[in-house]
PDB file of C-alpha atoms in Angstrom:
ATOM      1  CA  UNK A  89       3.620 -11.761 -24.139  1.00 63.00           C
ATOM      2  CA  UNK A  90       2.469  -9.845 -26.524  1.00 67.00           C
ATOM      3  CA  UNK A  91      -0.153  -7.499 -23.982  1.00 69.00           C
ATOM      4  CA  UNK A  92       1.699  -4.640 -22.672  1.00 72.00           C
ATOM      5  CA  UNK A  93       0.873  -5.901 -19.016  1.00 75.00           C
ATOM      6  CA  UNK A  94       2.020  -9.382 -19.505  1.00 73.00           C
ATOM      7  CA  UNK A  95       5.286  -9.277 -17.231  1.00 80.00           C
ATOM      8  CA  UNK A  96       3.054  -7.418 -14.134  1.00 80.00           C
ATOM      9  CA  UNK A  97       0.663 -10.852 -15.086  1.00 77.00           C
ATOM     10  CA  UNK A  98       3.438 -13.252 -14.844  1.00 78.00           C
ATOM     11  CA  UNK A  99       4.544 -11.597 -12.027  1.00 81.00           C
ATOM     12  CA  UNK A 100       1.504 -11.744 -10.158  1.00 81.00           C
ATOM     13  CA  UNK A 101       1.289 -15.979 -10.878  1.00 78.00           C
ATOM     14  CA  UNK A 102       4.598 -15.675  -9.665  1.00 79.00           C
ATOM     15  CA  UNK A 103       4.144 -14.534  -6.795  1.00 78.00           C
ATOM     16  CA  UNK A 104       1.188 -17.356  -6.094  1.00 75.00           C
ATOM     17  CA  UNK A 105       3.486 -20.124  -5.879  1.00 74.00           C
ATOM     18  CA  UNK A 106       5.767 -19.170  -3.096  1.00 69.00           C
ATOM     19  CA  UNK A 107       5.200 -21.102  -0.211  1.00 63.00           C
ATOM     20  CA  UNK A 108       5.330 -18.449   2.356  1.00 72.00           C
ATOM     21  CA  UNK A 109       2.073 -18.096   3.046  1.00 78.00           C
ATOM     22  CA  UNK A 110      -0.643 -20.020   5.936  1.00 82.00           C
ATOM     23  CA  UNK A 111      -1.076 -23.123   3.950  1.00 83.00           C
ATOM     24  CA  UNK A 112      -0.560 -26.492   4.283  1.00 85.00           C
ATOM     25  CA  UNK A 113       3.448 -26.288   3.784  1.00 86.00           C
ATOM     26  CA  UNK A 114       3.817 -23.476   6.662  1.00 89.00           C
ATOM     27  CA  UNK A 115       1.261 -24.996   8.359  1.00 91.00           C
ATOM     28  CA  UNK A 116       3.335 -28.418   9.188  1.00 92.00           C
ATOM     29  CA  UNK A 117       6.604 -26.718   9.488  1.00 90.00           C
ATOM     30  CA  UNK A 118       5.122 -24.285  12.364  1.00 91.00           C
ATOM     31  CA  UNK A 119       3.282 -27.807  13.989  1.00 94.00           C
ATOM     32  CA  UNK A 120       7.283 -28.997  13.337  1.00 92.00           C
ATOM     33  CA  UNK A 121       8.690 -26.006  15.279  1.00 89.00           C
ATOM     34  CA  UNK A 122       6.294 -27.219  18.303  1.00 90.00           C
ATOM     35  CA  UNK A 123       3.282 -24.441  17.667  1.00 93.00           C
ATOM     36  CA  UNK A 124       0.133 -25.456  18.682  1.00 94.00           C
ATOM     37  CA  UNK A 125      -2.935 -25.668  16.183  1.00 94.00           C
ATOM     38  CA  UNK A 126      -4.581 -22.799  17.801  1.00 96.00           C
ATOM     39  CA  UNK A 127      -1.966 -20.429  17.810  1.00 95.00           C
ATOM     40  CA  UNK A 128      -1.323 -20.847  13.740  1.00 94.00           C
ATOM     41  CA  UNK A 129      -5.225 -20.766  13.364  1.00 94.00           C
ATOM     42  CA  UNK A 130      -5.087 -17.428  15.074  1.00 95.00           C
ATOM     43  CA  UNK A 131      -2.400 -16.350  12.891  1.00 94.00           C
ATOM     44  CA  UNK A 132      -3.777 -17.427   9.699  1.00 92.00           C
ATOM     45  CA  UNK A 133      -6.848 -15.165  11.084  1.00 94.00           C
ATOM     46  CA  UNK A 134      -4.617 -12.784  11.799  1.00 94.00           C
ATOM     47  CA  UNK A 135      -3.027 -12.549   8.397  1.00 92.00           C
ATOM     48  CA  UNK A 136      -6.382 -12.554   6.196  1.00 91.00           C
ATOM     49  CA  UNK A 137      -7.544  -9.264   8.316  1.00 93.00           C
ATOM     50  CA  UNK A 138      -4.035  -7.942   7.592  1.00 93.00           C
ATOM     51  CA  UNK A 139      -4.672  -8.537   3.827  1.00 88.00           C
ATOM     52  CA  UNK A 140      -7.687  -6.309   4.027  1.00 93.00           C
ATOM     53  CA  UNK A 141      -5.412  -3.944   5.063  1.00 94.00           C
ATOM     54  CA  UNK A 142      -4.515  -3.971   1.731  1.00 93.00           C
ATOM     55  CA  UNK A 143      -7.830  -3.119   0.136  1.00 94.00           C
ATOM     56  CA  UNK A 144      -7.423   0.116   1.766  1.00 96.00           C
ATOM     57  CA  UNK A 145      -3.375   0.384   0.823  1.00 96.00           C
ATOM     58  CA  UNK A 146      -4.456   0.080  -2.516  1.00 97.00           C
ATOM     59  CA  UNK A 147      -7.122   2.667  -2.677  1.00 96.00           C
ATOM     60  CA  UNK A 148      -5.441   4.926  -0.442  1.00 97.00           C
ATOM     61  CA  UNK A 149      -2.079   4.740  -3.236  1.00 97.00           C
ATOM     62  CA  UNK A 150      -3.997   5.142  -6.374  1.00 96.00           C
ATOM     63  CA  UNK A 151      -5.682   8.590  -5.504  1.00 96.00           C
ATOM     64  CA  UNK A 152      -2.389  10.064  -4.303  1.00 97.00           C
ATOM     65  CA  UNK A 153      -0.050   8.146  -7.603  1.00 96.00           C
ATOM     66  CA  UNK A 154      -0.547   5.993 -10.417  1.00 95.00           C
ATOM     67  CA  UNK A 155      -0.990   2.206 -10.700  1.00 94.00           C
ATOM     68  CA  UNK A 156       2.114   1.905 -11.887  1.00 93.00           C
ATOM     69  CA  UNK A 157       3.868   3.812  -8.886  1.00 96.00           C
ATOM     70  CA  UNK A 158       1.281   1.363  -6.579  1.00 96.00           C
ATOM     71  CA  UNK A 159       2.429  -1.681  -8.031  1.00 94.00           C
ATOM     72  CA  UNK A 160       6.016  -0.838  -7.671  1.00 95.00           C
ATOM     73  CA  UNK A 161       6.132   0.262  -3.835  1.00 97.00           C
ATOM     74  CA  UNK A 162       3.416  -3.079  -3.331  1.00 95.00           C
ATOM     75  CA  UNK A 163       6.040  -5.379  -4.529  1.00 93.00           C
ATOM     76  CA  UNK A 164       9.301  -3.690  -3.067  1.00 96.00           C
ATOM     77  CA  UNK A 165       6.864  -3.786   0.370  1.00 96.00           C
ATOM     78  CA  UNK A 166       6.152  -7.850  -0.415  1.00 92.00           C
ATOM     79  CA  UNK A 167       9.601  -8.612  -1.117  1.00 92.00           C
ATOM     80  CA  UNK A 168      11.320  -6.559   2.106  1.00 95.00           C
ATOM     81  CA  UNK A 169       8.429  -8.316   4.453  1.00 93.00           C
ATOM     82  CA  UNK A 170       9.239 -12.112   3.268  1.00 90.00           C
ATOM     83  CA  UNK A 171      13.119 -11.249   3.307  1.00 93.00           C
ATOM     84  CA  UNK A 172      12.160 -11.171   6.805  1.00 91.00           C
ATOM     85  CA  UNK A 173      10.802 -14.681   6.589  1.00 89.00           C
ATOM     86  CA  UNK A 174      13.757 -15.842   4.862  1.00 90.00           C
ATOM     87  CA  UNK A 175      16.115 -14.376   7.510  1.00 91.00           C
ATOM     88  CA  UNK A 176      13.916 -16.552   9.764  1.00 88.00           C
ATOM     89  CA  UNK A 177      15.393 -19.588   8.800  1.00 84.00           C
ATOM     90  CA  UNK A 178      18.990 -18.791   9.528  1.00 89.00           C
ATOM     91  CA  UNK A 179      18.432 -18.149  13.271  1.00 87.00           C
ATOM     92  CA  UNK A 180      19.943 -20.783  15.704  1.00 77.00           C
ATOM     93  CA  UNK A 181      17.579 -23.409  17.650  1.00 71.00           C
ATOM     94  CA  UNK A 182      18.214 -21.229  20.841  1.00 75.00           C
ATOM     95  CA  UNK A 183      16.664 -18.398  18.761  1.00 84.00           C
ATOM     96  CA  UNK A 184      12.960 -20.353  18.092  1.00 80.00           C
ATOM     97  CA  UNK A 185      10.769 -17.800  19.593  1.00 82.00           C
ATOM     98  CA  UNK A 186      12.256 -14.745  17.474  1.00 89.00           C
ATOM     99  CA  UNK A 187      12.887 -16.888  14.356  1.00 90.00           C
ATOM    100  CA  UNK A 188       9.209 -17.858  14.338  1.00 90.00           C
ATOM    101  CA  UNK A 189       8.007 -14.352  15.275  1.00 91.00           C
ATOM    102  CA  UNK A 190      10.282 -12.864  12.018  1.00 93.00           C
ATOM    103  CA  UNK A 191       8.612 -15.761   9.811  1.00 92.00           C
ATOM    104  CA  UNK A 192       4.593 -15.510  11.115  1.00 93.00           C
ATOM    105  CA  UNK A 193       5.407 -11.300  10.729  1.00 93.00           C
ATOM    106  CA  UNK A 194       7.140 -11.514   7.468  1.00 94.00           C
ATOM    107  CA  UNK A 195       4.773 -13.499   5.939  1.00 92.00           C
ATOM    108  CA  UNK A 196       1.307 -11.910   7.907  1.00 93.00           C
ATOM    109  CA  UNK A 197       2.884  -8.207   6.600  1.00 94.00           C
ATOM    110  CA  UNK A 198       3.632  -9.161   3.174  1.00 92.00           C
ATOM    111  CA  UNK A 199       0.015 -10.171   2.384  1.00 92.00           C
ATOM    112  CA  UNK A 200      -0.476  -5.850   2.233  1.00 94.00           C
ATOM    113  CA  UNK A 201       1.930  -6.181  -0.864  1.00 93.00           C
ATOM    114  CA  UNK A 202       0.495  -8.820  -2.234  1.00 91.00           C
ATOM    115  CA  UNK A 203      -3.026  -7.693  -1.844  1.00 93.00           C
ATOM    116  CA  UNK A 204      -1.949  -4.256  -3.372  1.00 96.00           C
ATOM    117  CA  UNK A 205       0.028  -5.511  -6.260  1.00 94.00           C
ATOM    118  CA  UNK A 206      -2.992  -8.445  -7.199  1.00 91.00           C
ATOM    119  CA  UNK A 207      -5.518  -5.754  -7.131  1.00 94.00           C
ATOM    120  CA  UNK A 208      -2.905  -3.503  -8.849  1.00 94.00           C
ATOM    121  CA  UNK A 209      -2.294  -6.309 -11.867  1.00 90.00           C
ATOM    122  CA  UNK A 210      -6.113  -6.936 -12.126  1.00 88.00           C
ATOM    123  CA  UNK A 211      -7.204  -3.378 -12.709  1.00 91.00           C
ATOM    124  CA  UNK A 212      -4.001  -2.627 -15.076  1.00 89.00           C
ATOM    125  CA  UNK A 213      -5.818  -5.691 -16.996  1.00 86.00           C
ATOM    126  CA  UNK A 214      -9.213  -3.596 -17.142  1.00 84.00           C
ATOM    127  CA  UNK A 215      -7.565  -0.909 -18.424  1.00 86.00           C
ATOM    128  CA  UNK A 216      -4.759  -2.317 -20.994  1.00 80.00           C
ATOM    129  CA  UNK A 217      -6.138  -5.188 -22.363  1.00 77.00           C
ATOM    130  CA  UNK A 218      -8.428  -5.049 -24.975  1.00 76.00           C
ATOM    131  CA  UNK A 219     -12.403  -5.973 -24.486  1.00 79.00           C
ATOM    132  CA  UNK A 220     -11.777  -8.572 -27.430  1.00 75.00           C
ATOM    133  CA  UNK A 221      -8.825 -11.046 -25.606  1.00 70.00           C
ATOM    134  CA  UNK A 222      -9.489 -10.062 -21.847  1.00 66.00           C
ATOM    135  CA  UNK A 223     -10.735 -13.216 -20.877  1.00 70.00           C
ATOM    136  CA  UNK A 224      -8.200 -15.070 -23.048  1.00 63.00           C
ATOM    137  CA  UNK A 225      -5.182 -13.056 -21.428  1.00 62.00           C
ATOM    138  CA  UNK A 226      -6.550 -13.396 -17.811  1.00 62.00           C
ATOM    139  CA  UNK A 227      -7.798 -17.206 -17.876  1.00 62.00           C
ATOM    140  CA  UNK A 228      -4.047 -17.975 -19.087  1.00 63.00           C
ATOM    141  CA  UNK A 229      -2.724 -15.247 -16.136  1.00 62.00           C
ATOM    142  CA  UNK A 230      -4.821 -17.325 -13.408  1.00 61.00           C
ATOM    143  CA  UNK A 231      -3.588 -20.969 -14.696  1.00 65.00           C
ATOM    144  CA  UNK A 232       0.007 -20.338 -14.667  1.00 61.00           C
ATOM    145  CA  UNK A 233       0.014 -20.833 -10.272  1.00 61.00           C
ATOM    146  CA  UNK A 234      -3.233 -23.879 -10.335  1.00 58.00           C
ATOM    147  CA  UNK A 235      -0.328 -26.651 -10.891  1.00 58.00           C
ATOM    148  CA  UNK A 236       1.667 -26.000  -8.279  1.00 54.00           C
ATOM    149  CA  UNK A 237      -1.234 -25.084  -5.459  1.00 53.00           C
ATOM    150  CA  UNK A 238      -0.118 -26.489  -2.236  1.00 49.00           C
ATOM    151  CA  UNK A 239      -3.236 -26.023   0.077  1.00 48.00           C
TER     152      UNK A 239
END
């Protein structure tokens, strides 16, 4: 912990093991809820082109504020879209149709934060950490999520 962007790494790993995202975990809970294989395969397509989206987010923040400022409204924008998500689960059985529109949304629209605040963390590395321990710092960033990959 001793690189000034440290927390913003551990944040970032963080953020990699939630389970609100198209793999294998959300994958069998939608096939649960009764949704067909195509459908979530055109989600999951659906919420990679979305995550583009945040390619442009990104570079779209940084000429207009800091990296700093873009990281900030990135995560706020993550964690609004998967409270979403979480509401999801709370809705009664006679509810399915919106409960699993609020989860696919949440979690399709929060891959804009998380796009925006990985590519935020990464270039914050560039810049802060010195030449001499980059690889060092991020190689330890990047193992932190491997253990707990779920698909």
């Amino acid at each position: 912990m001793a690189q000034p962007i440290a927390w913003g790494g551990l944040a970032l790993a963080l953020l990699y093991l939630n389970i609100l995202s198209f793999g294998v975990i959300m994958t069998a809970y939608l096939v649960y809820r009764d949704m067909s294989l195509t459908s979530i395969g055109i989600w999951r397509g659906v919420s990679s082109l979305i995550g583009l989206l945040g390619t442009l987010a990104y570079h779209i923040s940084t000429t207009h504020t800091t990296l700093r400022v873009t990281g900030l409204w990135s995560i706020i924008f993550q964690f609004m879209c998967l409270t979403l998500s979480y509401i999801s689960l709370f809705l009664r059985d006679g509810a399915q149709k919106y409960s699993l529109a609020l989860l696919i949304g949440g979690v399709c629209a929060s891959r804009v934060g998380l796009w925006v605040f990985d590519i935020t963390i990464r270039q914050m590395m560039q810049e802060e950490v010195p030449e001499s321990v980059r690889g060092v710092v991020g190689g330890v960033q990047q193992s932190l999520p491997h253990p707990s990959r779920h698909g």
